[in-house]
PDB file of C-alpha atoms in Angstrom:
ATOM      1  CA  MET G   1     156.609 -67.341 -79.273  1.00 39.00           C
ATOM      2  CA  GLU G   2     153.592 -65.824 -77.524  1.00 44.00           C
ATOM      3  CA  LEU G   3     153.609 -68.474 -74.791  1.00 42.00           C
ATOM      4  CA  SER G   4     157.320 -67.962 -74.264  1.00 42.00           C
ATOM      5  CA  ALA G   5     156.855 -64.229 -73.964  1.00 45.00           C
ATOM      6  CA  ARG G   6     154.092 -64.653 -71.414  1.00 47.00           C
ATOM      7  CA  GLY G   7     156.242 -67.040 -69.387  1.00 49.00           C
ATOM      8  CA  ALA G   8     159.133 -64.597 -69.411  1.00 49.00           C
ATOM      9  CA  ALA G   9     156.866 -61.736 -68.370  1.00 52.00           C
ATOM     10  CA  SER G  10     155.525 -63.678 -65.410  1.00 67.00           C
ATOM     11  CA  LYS G  11     158.975 -64.579 -64.092  1.00 77.00           C
ATOM     12  CA  PRO G  12     160.085 -62.299 -61.227  1.00 82.00           C
ATOM     13  CA  SER G  13     162.947 -59.940 -61.983  1.00 93.00           C
ATOM     14  CA  LEU G  14     166.346 -60.680 -60.502  1.00 94.00           C
ATOM     15  CA  GLU G  15     165.863 -57.759 -58.119  1.00 95.00           C
ATOM     16  CA  LYS G  16     162.591 -59.229 -56.881  1.00 95.00           C
ATOM     17  CA  GLN G  17     164.078 -62.721 -56.590  1.00 95.00           C
ATOM     18  CA  ALA G  18     166.967 -61.327 -54.550  1.00 97.00           C
ATOM     19  CA  TYR G  19     164.616 -59.294 -52.362  1.00 97.00           C
ATOM     20  CA  GLN G  20     162.334 -62.257 -51.691  1.00 97.00           C
ATOM     21  CA  ALA G  21     165.222 -64.612 -50.930  1.00 97.00           C
ATOM     22  CA  ILE G  22     167.047 -62.268 -48.549  1.00 97.00           C
ATOM     23  CA  ARG G  23     163.841 -61.157 -46.846  1.00 98.00           C
ATOM     24  CA  ALA G  24     162.775 -64.781 -46.317  1.00 97.00           C
ATOM     25  CA  GLN G  25     166.117 -65.553 -44.633  1.00 97.00           C
ATOM     26  CA  ILE G  26     165.727 -62.546 -42.351  1.00 98.00           C
ATOM     27  CA  VAL G  27     162.115 -63.269 -41.373  1.00 97.00           C
ATOM     28  CA  ALA G  28     163.043 -66.897 -40.631  1.00 97.00           C
ATOM     29  CA  ALA G  29     165.882 -65.627 -38.396  1.00 97.00           C
ATOM     30  CA  GLU G  30     168.475 -67.403 -40.533  1.00 97.00           C
ATOM     31  CA  LEU G  31     170.131 -63.981 -40.628  1.00 97.00           C
ATOM     32  CA  LEU G  32     170.184 -62.531 -37.132  1.00 97.00           C
ATOM     33  CA  PRO G  33     170.288 -58.932 -35.883  1.00 97.00           C
ATOM     34  CA  GLY G  34     173.773 -57.447 -36.103  1.00 96.00           C
ATOM     35  CA  MET G  35     174.985 -59.823 -38.820  1.00 96.00           C
ATOM     36  CA  LEU G  36     177.088 -58.172 -41.535  1.00 96.00           C
ATOM     37  CA  LEU G  37     175.901 -58.947 -45.055  1.00 95.00           C
ATOM     38  CA  SER G  38     178.301 -59.432 -47.935  1.00 93.00           C
ATOM     39  CA  GLU G  39     177.072 -58.464 -51.400  1.00 93.00           C
ATOM     40  CA  ASN G  40     179.582 -60.873 -52.944  1.00 93.00           C
ATOM     41  CA  GLU G  41     178.478 -63.808 -50.802  1.00 95.00           C
ATOM     42  CA  LEU G  42     174.789 -63.104 -51.397  1.00 95.00           C
ATOM     43  CA  ALA G  43     175.383 -62.785 -55.136  1.00 96.00           C
ATOM     44  CA  ALA G  44     177.266 -66.088 -55.218  1.00 96.00           C
ATOM     45  CA  ALA G  45     174.636 -67.865 -53.120  1.00 95.00           C
ATOM     46  CA  LEU G  46     171.781 -66.624 -55.304  1.00 95.00           C
ATOM     47  CA  GLY G  47     173.650 -67.062 -58.598  1.00 95.00           C
ATOM     48  CA  MET G  48     173.371 -63.465 -59.777  1.00 95.00           C
ATOM     49  CA  SER G  49     175.418 -60.281 -60.038  1.00 95.00           C
ATOM     50  CA  ARG G  50     175.768 -57.678 -57.290  1.00 94.00           C
ATOM     51  CA  THR G  51     173.461 -55.230 -59.082  1.00 95.00           C
ATOM     52  CA  PRO G  52     170.145 -56.914 -58.154  1.00 96.00           C
ATOM     53  CA  ILE G  53     171.566 -57.651 -54.698  1.00 96.00           C
ATOM     54  CA  ARG G  54     172.182 -53.929 -54.152  1.00 95.00           C
ATOM     55  CA  ALA G  55     168.647 -53.106 -55.301  1.00 96.00           C
ATOM     56  CA  ALA G  56     167.202 -55.709 -52.915  1.00 97.00           C
ATOM     57  CA  ILE G  57     169.295 -54.431 -50.019  1.00 96.00           C
ATOM     58  CA  SER G  58     168.117 -50.877 -50.688  1.00 96.00           C
ATOM     59  CA  LEU G  59     164.469 -51.964 -50.543  1.00 96.00           C
ATOM     60  CA  LEU G  60     165.028 -53.984 -47.371  1.00 97.00           C
ATOM     61  CA  GLU G  61     166.672 -50.931 -45.790  1.00 96.00           C
ATOM     62  CA  THR G  62     163.555 -48.922 -46.648  1.00 96.00           C
ATOM     63  CA  GLU G  63     161.378 -51.571 -44.989  1.00 95.00           C
ATOM     64  CA  GLY G  64     163.500 -51.522 -41.834  1.00 95.00           C
ATOM     65  CA  PHE G  65     165.081 -54.975 -42.072  1.00 97.00           C
ATOM     66  CA  LEU G  66     168.605 -53.760 -42.868  1.00 97.00           C
ATOM     67  CA  GLU G  67     170.718 -50.726 -42.063  1.00 96.00           C
ATOM     68  CA  SER G  68     173.874 -49.299 -43.627  1.00 92.00           C
ATOM     69  CA  VAL G  69     176.668 -48.090 -41.393  1.00 91.00           C
ATOM     70  CA  ARG G  70     179.189 -45.798 -43.079  1.00 87.00           C
ATOM     71  CA  GLY G  71     182.597 -47.393 -43.292  1.00 85.00           C
ATOM     72  CA  ARG G  72     181.355 -50.736 -41.942  1.00 89.00           C
ATOM     73  CA  GLY G  73     178.747 -52.149 -44.346  1.00 92.00           C
ATOM     74  CA  VAL G  74     175.159 -53.398 -44.284  1.00 94.00           C
ATOM     75  CA  PHE G  75     173.795 -55.103 -41.176  1.00 97.00           C
ATOM     76  CA  VAL G  76     170.609 -56.925 -40.263  1.00 97.00           C
ATOM     77  CA  LYS G  77     168.683 -54.418 -38.174  1.00 96.00           C
ATOM     78  CA  GLU G  78     167.463 -55.154 -34.683  1.00 95.00           C
ATOM     79  CA  ILE G  79     163.711 -54.681 -34.224  1.00 94.00           C
ATOM     80  CA  SER G  80     163.388 -52.892 -30.890  1.00 92.00           C
ATOM     81  CA  PHE G  81     160.972 -54.061 -28.226  1.00 90.00           C
ATOM     82  CA  ARG G  82     159.295 -50.671 -28.482  1.00 90.00           C
ATOM     83  CA  GLU G  83     158.636 -51.190 -32.189  1.00 93.00           C
ATOM     84  CA  PHE G  84     157.363 -54.707 -31.580  1.00 93.00           C
ATOM     85  CA  ARG G  85     155.069 -53.505 -28.810  1.00 92.00           C
ATOM     86  CA  GLU G  86     153.682 -50.824 -31.131  1.00 93.00           C
ATOM     87  CA  MET G  87     153.017 -53.429 -33.820  1.00 95.00           C
ATOM     88  CA  PHE G  88     151.310 -55.637 -31.265  1.00 96.00           C
ATOM     89  CA  GLU G  89     149.155 -52.752 -30.075  1.00 96.00           C
ATOM     90  CA  MET G  90     148.040 -52.152 -33.670  1.00 96.00           C
ATOM     91  CA  LEU G  91     146.875 -55.762 -33.825  1.00 97.00           C
ATOM     92  CA  VAL G  92     145.059 -55.305 -30.524  1.00 97.00           C
ATOM     93  CA  SER G  93     143.358 -52.115 -31.761  1.00 97.00           C
ATOM     94  CA  MET G  94     142.126 -53.830 -34.909  1.00 97.00           C
ATOM     95  CA  GLN G  95     140.697 -56.779 -32.974  1.00 98.00           C
ATOM     96  CA  LEU G  96     138.978 -54.520 -30.457  1.00 98.00           C
ATOM     97  CA  PHE G  97     137.429 -52.465 -33.261  1.00 97.00           C
ATOM     98  CA  VAL G  98     135.986 -55.574 -34.902  1.00 98.00           C
ATOM     99  CA  LEU G  99     134.608 -56.858 -31.603  1.00 97.00           C
ATOM    100  CA  ASP G 100     133.166 -53.439 -30.715  1.00 96.00           C
ATOM    101  CA  VAL G 101     131.212 -53.084 -33.971  1.00 96.00           C
ATOM    102  CA  ALA G 102     130.293 -56.750 -34.377  1.00 96.00           C
ATOM    103  CA  ALA G 103     126.858 -56.465 -32.796  1.00 93.00           C
ATOM    104  CA  SER G 104     125.762 -53.209 -34.433  1.00 94.00           C
ATOM    105  CA  ARG G 105     126.902 -54.356 -37.875  1.00 95.00           C
ATOM    106  CA  GLY G 106     125.718 -57.917 -37.495  1.00 93.00           C
ATOM    107  CA  LEU G 107     129.133 -59.327 -38.281  1.00 95.00           C
ATOM    108  CA  ALA G 108     129.460 -63.078 -38.805  1.00 94.00           C
ATOM    109  CA  PHE G 109     132.717 -64.629 -37.632  1.00 97.00           C
ATOM    110  CA  ASP G 110     134.229 -67.482 -39.649  1.00 97.00           C
ATOM    111  CA  LEU G 111     134.431 -69.925 -36.747  1.00 98.00           C
ATOM    112  CA  PRO G 112     135.672 -72.908 -38.818  1.00 98.00           C
ATOM    113  CA  ALA G 113     138.556 -70.807 -40.184  1.00 98.00           C
ATOM    114  CA  LEU G 114     139.387 -69.480 -36.719  1.00 98.00           C
ATOM    115  CA  ARG G 115     139.355 -73.021 -35.341  1.00 98.00           C
ATOM    116  CA  ALA G 116     141.638 -74.197 -38.159  1.00 98.00           C
ATOM    117  CA  GLN G 117     144.222 -71.536 -37.294  1.00 97.00           C
ATOM    118  CA  LEU G 118     143.888 -72.342 -33.594  1.00 97.00           C
ATOM    119  CA  GLU G 119     144.569 -76.006 -34.324  1.00 97.00           C
ATOM    120  CA  LYS G 120     147.597 -75.096 -36.436  1.00 97.00           C
ATOM    121  CA  GLN G 121     148.910 -72.979 -33.590  1.00 97.00           C
ATOM    122  CA  ALA G 122     148.386 -75.790 -31.111  1.00 96.00           C
ATOM    123  CA  ALA G 123     150.188 -78.261 -33.379  1.00 97.00           C
ATOM    124  CA  ALA G 124     153.061 -75.815 -33.850  1.00 97.00           C
ATOM    125  CA  ALA G 125     153.344 -75.331 -30.094  1.00 94.00           C
ATOM    126  CA  GLU G 126     153.475 -79.081 -29.533  1.00 95.00           C
ATOM    127  CA  SER G 127     156.116 -79.626 -32.212  1.00 95.00           C
ATOM    128  CA  GLY G 128     158.212 -76.616 -31.241  1.00 93.00           C
ATOM    129  CA  ASP G 129     157.775 -74.963 -34.640  1.00 96.00           C
ATOM    130  CA  ASN G 130     157.985 -71.328 -33.561  1.00 95.00           C
ATOM    131  CA  ALA G 131     157.651 -69.927 -37.083  1.00 96.00           C
ATOM    132  CA  ALA G 132     154.391 -71.796 -37.660  1.00 97.00           C
ATOM    133  CA  TYR G 133     153.217 -70.795 -34.174  1.00 97.00           C
ATOM    134  CA  TYR G 134     153.523 -67.077 -34.841  1.00 97.00           C
ATOM    135  CA  GLU G 135     152.285 -67.318 -38.428  1.00 97.00           C
ATOM    136  CA  SER G 136     149.134 -69.152 -37.345  1.00 97.00           C
ATOM    137  CA  SER G 137     148.605 -66.685 -34.511  1.00 97.00           C
ATOM    138  CA  LEU G 138     148.732 -63.790 -36.978  1.00 97.00           C
ATOM    139  CA  ALA G 139     146.463 -65.715 -39.346  1.00 98.00           C
ATOM    140  CA  PHE G 140     143.967 -66.079 -36.485  1.00 98.00           C
ATOM    141  CA  VAL G 141     144.031 -62.306 -36.007  1.00 98.00           C
ATOM    142  CA  GLY G 142     143.687 -61.778 -39.759  1.00 97.00           C
ATOM    143  CA  THR G 143     140.668 -64.078 -39.921  1.00 98.00           C
ATOM    144  CA  LEU G 144     139.037 -62.181 -37.068  1.00 98.00           C
ATOM    145  CA  VAL G 145     139.759 -58.791 -38.637  1.00 97.00           C
ATOM    146  CA  ALA G 146     138.502 -59.962 -42.039  1.00 97.00           C
ATOM    147  CA  SER G 147     135.050 -60.250 -40.501  1.00 96.00           C
ATOM    148  CA  CYS G 148     134.525 -56.497 -40.815  1.00 96.00           C
ATOM    149  CA  GLY G 149     135.620 -56.364 -44.455  1.00 95.00           C
ATOM    150  CA  ASN G 150     138.198 -53.618 -43.884  1.00 96.00           C
ATOM    151  CA  ALA G 151     140.844 -54.138 -46.583  1.00 97.00           C
ATOM    152  CA  SER G 152     143.106 -51.417 -45.168  1.00 97.00           C
ATOM    153  CA  MET G 153     143.348 -53.230 -41.832  1.00 97.00           C
ATOM    154  CA  LEU G 154     144.296 -56.464 -43.570  1.00 97.00           C
ATOM    155  CA  GLN G 155     146.896 -54.627 -45.641  1.00 97.00           C
ATOM    156  CA  LEU G 156     148.383 -53.124 -42.480  1.00 95.00           C
ATOM    157  CA  LEU G 157     148.553 -56.571 -40.917  1.00 96.00           C
ATOM    158  CA  GLU G 158     150.454 -57.868 -43.948  1.00 95.00           C
ATOM    159  CA  THR G 159     152.817 -54.903 -43.736  1.00 94.00           C
ATOM    160  CA  ILE G 160     153.914 -55.700 -40.195  1.00 95.00           C
ATOM    161  CA  ARG G 161     153.784 -59.506 -40.464  1.00 96.00           C
ATOM    162  CA  GLY G 162     157.407 -60.003 -41.508  1.00 97.00           C
ATOM    163  CA  LYS G 163     158.959 -57.772 -38.862  1.00 97.00           C
ATOM    164  CA  TYR G 164     156.663 -59.210 -36.186  1.00 97.00           C
ATOM    165  CA  VAL G 165     157.701 -62.795 -36.946  1.00 97.00           C
ATOM    166  CA  PHE G 166     161.373 -61.841 -37.347  1.00 98.00           C
ATOM    167  CA  LYS G 167     161.458 -60.148 -33.947  1.00 96.00           C
ATOM    168  CA  MET G 168     159.959 -63.116 -32.169  1.00 95.00           C
ATOM    169  CA  LEU G 169     162.022 -65.765 -33.959  1.00 97.00           C
ATOM    170  CA  SER G 170     165.321 -63.902 -33.661  1.00 96.00           C
ATOM    171  CA  PHE G 171     164.707 -63.074 -29.999  1.00 94.00           C
ATOM    172  CA  ARG G 172     163.915 -66.690 -29.184  1.00 92.00           C
ATOM    173  CA  LYS G 173     166.850 -68.003 -31.197  1.00 93.00           C
ATOM    174  CA  MET G 174     169.271 -65.676 -29.442  1.00 92.00           C
ATOM    175  CA  ASN G 175     167.827 -66.418 -25.977  1.00 90.00           C
ATOM    176  CA  ALA G 176     166.796 -70.047 -26.386  1.00 82.00           C
ATOM    177  CA  ARG G 177     168.013 -71.140 -22.957  1.00 81.00           C
ATOM    178  CA  SER G 178     166.480 -68.335 -20.930  1.00 81.00           C
ATOM    179  CA  ILE G 179     162.896 -68.010 -22.161  1.00 84.00           C
ATOM    180  CA  PRO G 180     160.057 -70.567 -22.042  1.00 84.00           C
ATOM    181  CA  LYS G 181     158.174 -71.861 -25.048  1.00 87.00           C
ATOM    182  CA  PRO G 182     155.437 -69.555 -26.377  1.00 89.00           C
ATOM    183  CA  THR G 183     151.987 -70.331 -24.965  1.00 91.00           C
ATOM    184  CA  HIS G 184     150.128 -67.150 -24.113  1.00 92.00           C
ATOM    185  CA  ALA G 185     148.976 -66.164 -27.612  1.00 94.00           C
ATOM    186  CA  ARG G 186     147.628 -69.673 -28.075  1.00 95.00           C
ATOM    187  CA  GLY G 187     145.740 -69.453 -24.792  1.00 96.00           C
ATOM    188  CA  ALA G 188     144.325 -66.037 -25.637  1.00 97.00           C
ATOM    189  CA  ASN G 189     143.209 -67.159 -29.093  1.00 97.00           C
ATOM    190  CA  ALA G 190     141.545 -70.238 -27.621  1.00 97.00           C
ATOM    191  CA  ARG G 191     139.731 -68.006 -25.155  1.00 98.00           C
ATOM    192  CA  ILE G 192     138.627 -65.643 -27.956  1.00 98.00           C
ATOM    193  CA  TYR G 193     137.382 -68.560 -30.047  1.00 98.00           C
ATOM    194  CA  ALA G 194     135.418 -70.073 -27.153  1.00 98.00           C
ATOM    195  CA  ALA G 195     133.829 -66.692 -26.428  1.00 98.00           C
ATOM    196  CA  LEU G 196     132.843 -66.110 -30.048  1.00 97.00           C
ATOM    197  CA  GLU G 197     131.428 -69.613 -30.251  1.00 97.00           C
ATOM    198  CA  LYS G 198     129.109 -68.653 -27.367  1.00 97.00           C
ATOM    199  CA  GLY G 199     128.405 -65.209 -28.801  1.00 95.00           C
ATOM    200  CA  ASP G 200     130.092 -63.544 -25.813  1.00 97.00           C
ATOM    201  CA  LEU G 201     131.739 -60.482 -27.399  1.00 97.00           C
ATOM    202  CA  ALA G 202     132.612 -58.953 -24.032  1.00 97.00           C
ATOM    203  CA  GLU G 203     134.635 -62.028 -23.024  1.00 98.00           C
ATOM    204  CA  ALA G 204     136.411 -62.100 -26.393  1.00 98.00           C
ATOM    205  CA  ARG G 205     137.273 -58.435 -25.963  1.00 97.00           C
ATOM    206  CA  GLN G 206     138.609 -59.051 -22.459  1.00 98.00           C
ATOM    207  CA  ALA G 207     140.812 -61.868 -23.735  1.00 98.00           C
ATOM    208  CA  VAL G 208     142.407 -59.455 -26.216  1.00 98.00           C
ATOM    209  CA  LEU G 209     142.951 -56.850 -23.491  1.00 97.00           C
ATOM    210  CA  ASP G 210     144.423 -59.381 -21.062  1.00 97.00           C
ATOM    211  CA  LEU G 211     146.953 -60.598 -23.628  1.00 96.00           C
ATOM    212  CA  ASN G 212     147.904 -57.016 -24.424  1.00 95.00           C
ATOM    213  CA  GLN G 213     148.536 -56.317 -20.743  1.00 95.00           C
ATOM    214  CA  PHE G 214     150.614 -59.486 -20.428  1.00 92.00           C
ATOM    215  CA  VAL G 215     152.777 -58.491 -23.398  1.00 91.00           C
ATOM    216  CA  TYR G 216     153.203 -54.974 -22.034  1.00 90.00           C
ATOM    217  CA  ASP G 217     154.233 -56.269 -18.609  1.00 88.00           C
ATOM    218  CA  GLN G 218     156.665 -58.788 -20.099  1.00 84.00           C
ATOM    219  CA  PHE G 219     158.391 -56.228 -22.292  1.00 78.00           C
ATOM    220  CA  SER G 220     158.604 -53.658 -19.503  1.00 74.00           C
ATOM    221  CA  VAL G 221     161.605 -55.582 -18.144  1.00 72.00           C
ATOM    222  CA  PHE G 222     163.557 -54.822 -21.319  1.00 68.00           C
ATOM    223  CA  ASP G 223     165.071 -51.512 -22.340  1.00 54.00           C
ATOM    224  CA  ILE G 224     162.384 -50.369 -24.762  1.00 46.00           C
TER     225      ILE G 224
END
């Protein structure tokens, strides 16, 4: 009886299962911006009642993935280019902070872990796996930031991860014929890794700044 009780306690609630399932579909761009969600269809697909579906939708609205429109229903929310740029600039700020204090604090960078993420990103780029490309790019940033031991920075990175990936995947899926394959983050990360391998913090810092400028210039053509 005790083992059964422990097993039941460790099983996610229906609300959490619904939240995780719907959120995963959004982040993977299986549900695209502007799509109308049906509580009945979601409940049937997930094999549960509408009550946990409603709870999950409410939480996803709070996180900015969904929005309710009176008289129309619940829609997948578009992540604006302005919001994406702000998320990207937070990542840039965290990386610059780590690189700026690295010398004075004697920080040691986990080069094998950085190289592993760089290789994953390269493999994803070659295979056309955009989800893995962006996930490995964020993991590269996370590994770099982890060097300073700032748990709040890592928590912030986790907070924006889903919306960051969703924006990139949904944008690419909806504009597949008009935009080239992603390459610049991979190039910047390779440049950062090479600089850190040589102990050249100034070059690593410049690589971060150059990518930030590229992203800013690219998004300036959109209505942000």
